[in-house]
Short mmCIF file of C-alpha atoms in Angstrom, two decimals:
data_model
loop_
_atom_site.label_atom_id
_atom_site.label_comp_id
_atom_site.label_asym_id
_atom_site.label_seq_id
_atom_site.Cartn_x
_atom_site.Cartn_y
_atom_site.Cartn_z
CA MET A 1 0.00 0.00 0.00
CA LYS A 2 2.86 2.37 0.88
CA ARG A 3 4.50 1.59 -2.45
CA VAL A 4 1.32 2.48 -4.36
CA PHE A 5 1.00 5.72 -2.38
CA SER A 6 4.64 6.64 -3.18
CA ILE A 7 4.06 6.02 -6.87
CA ILE A 8 0.96 8.24 -6.79
CA LEU A 9 2.96 11.02 -5.10
CA LEU A 10 5.71 10.72 -7.70
CA LEU A 11 3.17 10.92 -10.52
CA LEU A 12 1.53 13.96 -8.94
CA PHE A 13 4.92 15.66 -8.54
CA ALA A 14 5.74 14.95 -12.18
CA VAL A 15 2.41 16.40 -13.32
CA ILE A 16 2.83 19.51 -11.14
CA SER A 17 6.40 20.02 -12.37
CA THR A 18 5.26 19.75 -15.97
CA VAL A 19 2.45 22.24 -15.40
CA ASN A 20 4.79 24.74 -13.72
CA SER A 21 7.59 24.53 -16.31
CA CYS A 22 7.86 26.43 -19.56
CA PRO A 23 6.42 24.78 -22.66
CA PRO A 24 8.79 23.25 -25.25
CA SER A 25 7.59 25.89 -27.71
CA ASP A 26 9.27 28.55 -25.51
CA ARG A 27 12.35 26.52 -24.60
CA ALA A 28 13.33 25.94 -28.24
CA PRO A 29 13.56 29.66 -29.20
CA LEU A 30 15.68 30.34 -26.11
CA LEU A 31 18.09 27.59 -27.08
CA ALA A 32 18.24 29.07 -30.59
CA LEU A 33 19.05 32.48 -29.04
CA LYS A 34 21.79 30.83 -26.97
CA ALA A 35 23.22 29.04 -30.01
CA ALA A 36 23.52 32.32 -31.95
CA LEU A 37 25.44 34.08 -29.14
CA LEU A 38 28.91 33.43 -27.74
CA GLU A 39 29.66 34.51 -24.16
CA PRO A 40 33.15 33.18 -23.33
CA TYR A 41 33.99 34.65 -19.92
CA LEU A 42 31.09 34.58 -17.45
CA GLY A 43 29.27 31.40 -18.37
CA ILE A 44 25.80 32.93 -18.09
CA PHE A 45 24.35 30.32 -20.44
CA LYS A 46 25.59 27.37 -18.37
CA SER A 47 22.35 27.56 -16.39
CA TRP A 48 20.30 27.19 -19.58
CA THR A 49 19.94 23.41 -19.24
CA GLY A 50 17.09 21.05 -18.48
CA THR A 51 13.51 21.26 -19.62
CA ASP A 52 12.27 24.02 -17.31
CA CYS A 53 13.37 27.41 -18.64
CA CYS A 54 11.17 29.20 -16.09
CA HIS A 55 13.36 28.31 -13.14
CA ASN A 56 17.06 28.99 -12.68
CA TRP A 57 17.76 29.98 -16.27
CA TYR A 58 19.90 33.10 -15.91
CA GLY A 59 18.05 36.25 -17.03
CA ILE A 60 14.78 34.48 -17.86
CA SER A 61 11.47 35.14 -16.14
CA CYS A 62 8.08 33.61 -16.84
CA ASP A 63 4.51 34.68 -16.28
CA PRO A 64 3.40 32.89 -13.07
CA GLU A 65 -0.03 32.04 -14.45
CA SER A 66 0.70 30.91 -18.00
CA ASN A 67 4.35 29.83 -17.44
CA ARG A 68 5.19 31.45 -20.76
CA VAL A 69 8.53 33.29 -21.05
CA ALA A 70 7.82 36.96 -20.30
CA ASP A 71 11.20 38.63 -19.79
CA ILE A 72 14.72 38.27 -21.16
CA ASN A 73 17.08 40.34 -19.01
CA LEU A 74 20.70 39.92 -20.05
CA ARG A 75 22.89 42.90 -19.12
CA GLY A 76 26.62 42.98 -19.76
CA GLU A 77 27.14 45.49 -16.96
CA SER A 78 25.56 44.46 -13.69
CA GLU A 79 26.14 44.14 -9.95
CA ASP A 80 25.12 40.49 -10.13
CA PRO A 81 27.53 38.18 -8.23
CA ILE A 82 28.46 36.44 -11.48
CA PHE A 83 30.15 39.66 -12.61
CA GLU A 84 31.75 40.37 -9.24
CA ARG A 85 33.30 36.91 -9.14
CA ALA A 86 34.76 37.38 -12.63
CA HIS A 87 35.99 40.93 -11.84
CA ARG A 88 34.96 42.10 -15.28
CA THR A 89 32.07 43.39 -17.37
CA GLY A 90 30.45 41.22 -19.97
CA PHE A 91 31.45 40.60 -23.56
CA MET A 92 29.38 38.70 -26.05
CA THR A 93 29.48 38.19 -29.80
CA GLY A 94 27.06 36.70 -32.28
CA VAL A 95 23.61 37.86 -33.36
CA ILE A 96 20.09 38.02 -31.94
CA SER A 97 18.28 35.09 -33.50
CA PRO A 98 14.90 35.78 -35.17
CA GLU A 99 13.67 32.71 -33.29
CA ILE A 100 13.20 35.08 -30.35
CA CYS A 101 10.00 36.22 -32.06
CA LYS A 102 8.41 32.84 -31.32
CA LEU A 103 8.28 33.89 -27.67
CA THR A 104 4.95 35.56 -28.28
CA ARG A 105 4.29 36.52 -24.64
CA LEU A 106 7.49 38.54 -24.21
CA SER A 107 7.08 41.74 -22.23
CA SER A 108 10.72 42.82 -22.20
CA ILE A 109 13.84 42.13 -24.22
CA ILE A 110 16.98 43.48 -22.56
CA ILE A 111 20.20 42.36 -24.24
CA ALA A 112 22.36 45.32 -23.32
CA ASP A 113 26.01 46.38 -22.98
CA TRP A 114 27.66 43.28 -24.40
CA LYS A 115 29.83 45.36 -26.75
CA GLY A 116 30.26 42.73 -29.46
CA ILE A 117 26.79 41.59 -30.59
CA THR A 118 26.35 42.31 -34.30
CA GLY A 119 23.68 41.66 -36.93
CA GLU A 120 20.37 43.43 -37.21
CA ILE A 121 17.33 43.87 -34.98
CA PRO A 122 15.07 41.01 -36.08
CA LYS A 123 12.26 42.59 -38.12
CA CYS A 124 9.78 40.14 -36.62
CA ILE A 125 10.18 41.83 -33.21
CA ALA A 126 7.45 44.19 -34.42
CA THR A 127 5.01 41.25 -34.22
CA LEU A 128 5.35 40.76 -30.43
CA PRO A 129 2.02 42.12 -29.17
CA PHE A 130 2.91 42.35 -25.45
CA LEU A 131 6.39 43.88 -25.74
CA ARG A 132 6.88 46.85 -23.40
CA ILE A 133 10.66 47.22 -23.23
CA LEU A 134 13.22 46.82 -26.02
CA ASP A 135 16.70 47.64 -24.70
CA LEU A 136 19.67 46.74 -26.91
CA ILE A 137 22.05 49.54 -25.84
CA GLY A 138 25.80 49.11 -26.07
CA ASN A 139 26.34 46.55 -28.79
CA LYS A 140 27.42 46.64 -32.46
CA ILE A 141 23.99 46.09 -33.96
CA SER A 142 23.63 47.44 -37.49
CA GLY A 143 20.86 47.68 -40.08
CA GLU A 144 17.74 49.76 -39.60
CA ILE A 145 15.03 50.14 -36.98
CA PRO A 146 12.26 47.74 -38.13
CA ALA A 147 9.88 49.60 -40.44
CA ASP A 148 6.82 48.16 -38.66
CA ILE A 149 7.95 49.02 -35.13
CA GLY A 150 4.82 51.16 -34.79
CA ARG A 151 2.81 47.96 -34.32
CA LEU A 152 4.16 47.64 -30.76
CA GLN A 153 1.29 49.49 -29.14
CA ARG A 154 2.40 48.54 -25.60
CA LEU A 155 6.04 49.62 -26.02
CA THR A 156 7.12 52.11 -23.33
CA VAL A 157 10.93 51.98 -23.69
CA LEU A 158 12.95 51.88 -26.92
CA ASN A 159 16.69 51.99 -26.28
CA VAL A 160 19.10 51.14 -29.09
CA ALA A 161 21.79 53.70 -28.20
CA ASP A 162 25.50 53.08 -28.75
CA ASN A 163 25.18 50.78 -31.73
CA GLN A 164 25.75 51.12 -35.49
CA ILE A 165 22.15 51.46 -36.61
CA SER A 166 21.64 53.33 -39.88
CA GLY A 167 18.74 54.37 -42.09
CA ARG A 168 15.91 56.69 -41.15
CA ILE A 169 13.59 56.89 -38.19
CA PRO A 170 10.62 54.92 -39.54
CA PRO A 171 7.41 56.96 -39.83
CA SER A 172 5.48 54.17 -38.08
CA LEU A 173 7.43 54.93 -34.88
CA THR A 174 5.05 57.84 -34.30
CA ASN A 175 2.28 55.27 -33.74
CA LEU A 176 3.88 54.14 -30.46
CA SER A 177 1.22 55.76 -28.32
CA SER A 178 2.57 54.27 -25.05
CA LEU A 179 6.21 55.22 -25.59
CA MET A 180 7.75 57.07 -22.64
CA HIS A 181 11.49 56.83 -23.33
CA ILE A 182 13.33 56.74 -26.66
CA ASP A 183 17.12 56.61 -26.82
CA LEU A 184 18.76 56.46 -30.25
CA ARG A 185 22.02 58.17 -29.28
CA ASN A 186 25.36 57.44 -30.93
CA ASN A 187 24.29 55.61 -34.06
CA LYS A 188 24.36 56.39 -37.79
CA ILE A 189 20.71 57.32 -38.21
CA SER A 190 20.06 59.83 -41.00
CA GLY A 191 17.16 61.66 -42.59
CA PRO A 192 14.61 63.87 -40.86
CA ILE A 193 12.73 63.51 -37.59
CA PRO A 194 9.21 62.42 -38.64
CA GLY A 195 6.90 65.41 -38.85
CA LYS A 196 4.30 63.61 -36.72
CA PHE A 197 6.75 63.02 -33.85
CA GLY A 198 4.36 65.00 -31.65
CA ARG A 199 1.93 62.08 -31.67
CA LEU A 200 4.12 60.45 -28.99
CA ARG A 201 2.05 62.07 -26.25
CA MET A 202 3.37 59.88 -23.40
CA LEU A 203 7.03 60.61 -24.13
CA SER A 204 9.15 62.07 -21.31
CA ARG A 205 12.67 61.63 -22.75
CA ALA A 206 13.76 61.85 -26.40
CA LEU A 207 17.51 61.30 -26.79
CA LEU A 208 18.62 61.39 -30.44
CA SER A 209 22.11 62.90 -30.22
CA ARG A 210 25.26 61.85 -32.11
CA ASN A 211 23.63 60.74 -35.33
CA GLN A 212 23.35 62.21 -38.82
CA ILE A 213 19.77 63.43 -38.50
CA SER A 214 18.97 66.32 -40.82
CA GLY A 215 16.09 68.64 -41.63
CA PRO A 216 14.13 70.89 -39.28
CA ILE A 217 12.91 70.38 -35.72
CA PRO A 218 9.23 69.43 -36.09
CA GLY A 219 6.96 71.94 -34.42
CA SER A 220 4.72 69.06 -33.41
CA ILE A 221 7.23 68.15 -30.66
CA SER A 222 5.78 70.97 -28.58
CA ARG A 223 2.53 69.02 -28.29
CA ILE A 224 4.25 66.32 -26.20
CA TYR A 225 3.03 67.61 -22.86
CA ARG A 226 5.13 65.25 -20.70
CA LEU A 227 8.45 65.77 -22.50
CA ALA A 228 11.11 66.81 -19.97
CA ASP A 229 14.37 66.01 -21.79
CA LEU A 230 15.02 66.67 -25.50
CA ASP A 231 18.53 66.01 -26.82
CA LEU A 232 19.09 66.53 -30.55
CA SER A 233 22.75 67.53 -30.26
CA MET A 234 25.55 66.54 -32.64
CA ASN A 235 23.44 66.02 -35.72
CA LYS A 236 22.90 67.94 -38.97
CA ILE A 237 19.64 69.62 -38.00
CA SER A 238 18.90 72.86 -39.83
CA GLY A 239 16.25 75.56 -39.87
CA VAL A 240 15.07 77.64 -36.93
CA ILE A 241 14.18 76.73 -33.35
CA PRO A 242 10.38 76.51 -33.05
CA PRO A 243 9.32 79.15 -30.48
CA SER A 244 6.67 76.70 -29.25
CA LEU A 245 9.42 74.64 -27.55
CA GLY A 246 9.63 77.39 -24.95
CA LYS A 247 5.96 76.97 -24.10
CA MET A 248 6.25 73.33 -23.07
CA ALA A 249 5.14 72.89 -19.47
CA VAL A 250 7.77 70.45 -18.17
CA LEU A 251 10.65 70.65 -20.66
CA ALA A 252 13.71 71.06 -18.40
CA THR A 253 16.62 70.10 -20.67
CA LEU A 254 17.04 71.23 -24.28
CA ASN A 255 20.28 70.27 -26.01
CA LEU A 256 20.56 71.45 -29.62
CA ASP A 257 24.32 71.98 -29.75
CA CYS A 258 26.51 71.04 -32.71
CA ASN A 259 23.95 71.36 -35.49
CA LYS A 260 23.29 73.77 -38.38
CA ILE A 261 20.48 75.74 -36.76
CA THR A 262 19.95 79.32 -37.95
CA GLY A 263 17.73 82.26 -37.04
CA THR A 264 17.43 83.94 -33.67
CA ILE A 265 17.00 82.64 -30.12
CA PRO A 266 13.25 82.47 -29.40
CA THR A 267 12.37 84.67 -26.46
CA THR A 268 10.16 81.88 -25.13
CA LEU A 269 13.21 79.71 -24.31
CA LEU A 270 14.41 82.21 -21.72
CA THR A 271 11.06 82.55 -19.95
CA SER A 272 10.26 78.84 -19.83
CA ALA A 273 10.74 75.90 -17.47
CA ILE A 274 14.01 75.00 -19.22
CA GLY A 275 16.92 74.95 -16.79
CA ASN A 276 19.57 73.31 -18.95
CA LEU A 277 19.88 75.07 -22.33
CA ASN A 278 22.66 74.28 -24.79
CA LEU A 279 22.48 75.99 -28.19
CA SER A 280 26.24 76.13 -28.81
CA ARG A 281 28.00 75.47 -32.12
CA ASN A 282 25.21 76.50 -34.46
CA ALA A 283 24.71 79.56 -36.68
CA LEU A 284 22.33 81.57 -34.49
CA GLU A 285 22.22 85.31 -35.12
CA GLY A 286 20.75 88.45 -33.58
CA LYS A 287 20.74 89.60 -29.97
CA ILE A 288 20.34 87.54 -26.82
CA PRO A 289 16.81 88.36 -25.59
CA ASP A 290 16.91 90.67 -22.57
CA LEU A 291 14.11 88.90 -20.72
CA PHE A 292 15.66 87.31 -17.64
CA GLY A 293 14.06 87.78 -14.24
CA PRO A 294 13.48 86.27 -10.78
CA ARG A 295 11.85 83.19 -12.31
CA SER A 296 14.93 82.49 -14.48
CA TYR A 297 16.78 79.47 -13.07
CA PHE A 298 19.46 77.93 -15.27
CA THR A 299 22.04 75.35 -14.28
CA VAL A 300 23.52 75.72 -17.78
CA ILE A 301 23.20 78.30 -20.56
CA ASP A 302 25.65 77.63 -23.38
CA LEU A 303 25.37 79.93 -26.40
CA SER A 304 29.02 79.70 -27.49
CA PHE A 305 30.24 79.36 -31.07
CA ASN A 306 27.37 81.18 -32.77
CA LYS A 307 26.98 84.54 -34.55
CA LEU A 308 25.23 86.45 -31.79
CA THR A 309 25.61 90.23 -31.68
CA GLY A 310 24.83 93.13 -29.35
CA PRO A 311 25.42 93.45 -25.59
CA ILE A 312 25.11 90.90 -22.81
CA PRO A 313 21.57 91.25 -21.40
CA ARG A 314 21.61 93.27 -18.17
CA THR A 315 18.59 91.35 -16.89
CA LEU A 316 20.84 88.31 -16.44
CA SER A 317 21.71 89.88 -13.08
CA ALA A 318 18.06 89.54 -12.06
CA ALA A 319 17.98 85.77 -12.60
CA SER A 320 17.49 83.72 -9.45
CA TYR A 321 20.32 81.39 -10.47
CA ILE A 322 22.78 81.00 -13.34
CA GLY A 323 25.20 78.14 -12.81
CA HIS A 324 27.29 77.82 -15.97
CA LEU A 325 27.17 80.54 -18.64
CA ASP A 326 29.19 80.40 -21.86
CA LEU A 327 28.94 83.25 -24.37
CA SER A 328 32.37 82.79 -25.98
CA TYR A 329 33.07 82.79 -29.72
CA ASN A 330 30.31 85.18 -30.79
CA HIS A 331 30.23 88.84 -31.90
CA LEU A 332 29.06 90.38 -28.63
CA CYS A 333 30.10 93.88 -27.67
CA GLY A 334 29.95 96.18 -24.64
CA ARG A 335 30.60 96.09 -20.91
CA ILE A 336 30.14 92.84 -18.99
CA PRO A 337 27.56 93.59 -16.27
CA ALA A 338 28.70 93.52 -12.64
CA GLY A 339 27.27 91.39 -9.83
CA GLU A 340 25.87 87.88 -9.93
CA PRO A 341 26.20 85.68 -11.88
CA PHE A 342 29.13 87.46 -13.53
CA ASP A 343 31.26 87.63 -10.37
CA HIS A 344 31.81 83.87 -10.30
CA LEU A 345 32.36 83.38 -14.04
CA GLU A 346 35.78 82.99 -15.61
CA ALA A 347 37.19 84.81 -18.63
CA SER A 348 36.67 81.71 -20.79
CA SER A 349 32.91 82.37 -20.66
CA PHE A 350 33.38 85.63 -22.61
CA MET A 351 36.48 85.16 -24.75
CA HIS A 352 36.67 85.58 -28.53
CA ASN A 353 33.92 88.13 -28.96
CA ASP A 354 34.21 91.38 -30.91
CA CYS A 355 34.50 93.98 -28.17
CA LEU A 356 33.45 92.78 -24.73
CA CYS A 357 35.22 94.41 -21.83
CA GLY A 358 35.14 94.57 -18.06
CA LYS A 359 35.82 92.00 -15.35
CA PRO A 360 36.88 89.21 -15.84
CA LEU A 361 38.23 90.50 -19.19
CA ARG A 362 40.29 93.65 -19.68
CA GLY A 363 38.92 96.94 -18.45
CA CYS A 364 36.75 99.11 -20.65
#
């Protein structure tokens, strides 16, 4: 009788284990992903053995109800003990297998900071209906952003920075109505910013610097109410700065440096919520608007390397705070105002203008 009872318990345990383990249809794509990648130093894939990929497979998490694979979290820079024991960051080569797209319940794909992963972003990633996070930062991925990426209606984070991605920003990207964070920095992306970029109403950070993006800044960006950080620096952007950017309620950082922007500085930028303003290394002309006051609070104002003329605005002395101010390499003229913030600024903030004088430069 005891033997029969033991057999029943073993059978029940086997059934429960099978129910709580990932299905073979999810295990196979993970093994294909493993086969296409080579990680020689840390051995993170050594745990990817056995039939149950939901338990003790490094970086893999499953939905507790369906036992389908929900998250792939493989970071090459981490405080995980496996990195501390090896005394090094991760390095991985190979490609991201398109078989990953058979994991149809994926919520996040994080394969980040491995430095050596090449190939393209699998185009079929755009077919994953539950994907919320796509983070591939810090690899050597090339090719283009999938044209149909706009199908990912649940996507909140798109991070492909520090790769070798080329081509244009696909127009469908503006359909990502849930997107909160986009980071395309340090790639080879060219062409214009889509004119309908302002449809990304949930966006709080848009980081597009260090690419080859050209064309104007779309005025529609100013309709992104939640946008707090806009970085378009080190591109080939031309045209004027839309004055509507200065009317955005929560925009705190605006980096437009190292582009081909022309025209004048919109007065709205200096009476806005922006506290970090970098317009350096463009072709801006005209006078610096004399509109500073007690509500003006800037940690950084960098207007260097432009074609600005006229005097330094006297109202700068009325600002509640000016941390770093750089007006060098322009065509400014006249006496540098006395008092704060000028008393704590160095000569380098004013050098190489036409005829500025006064402390900290030579006397007038």
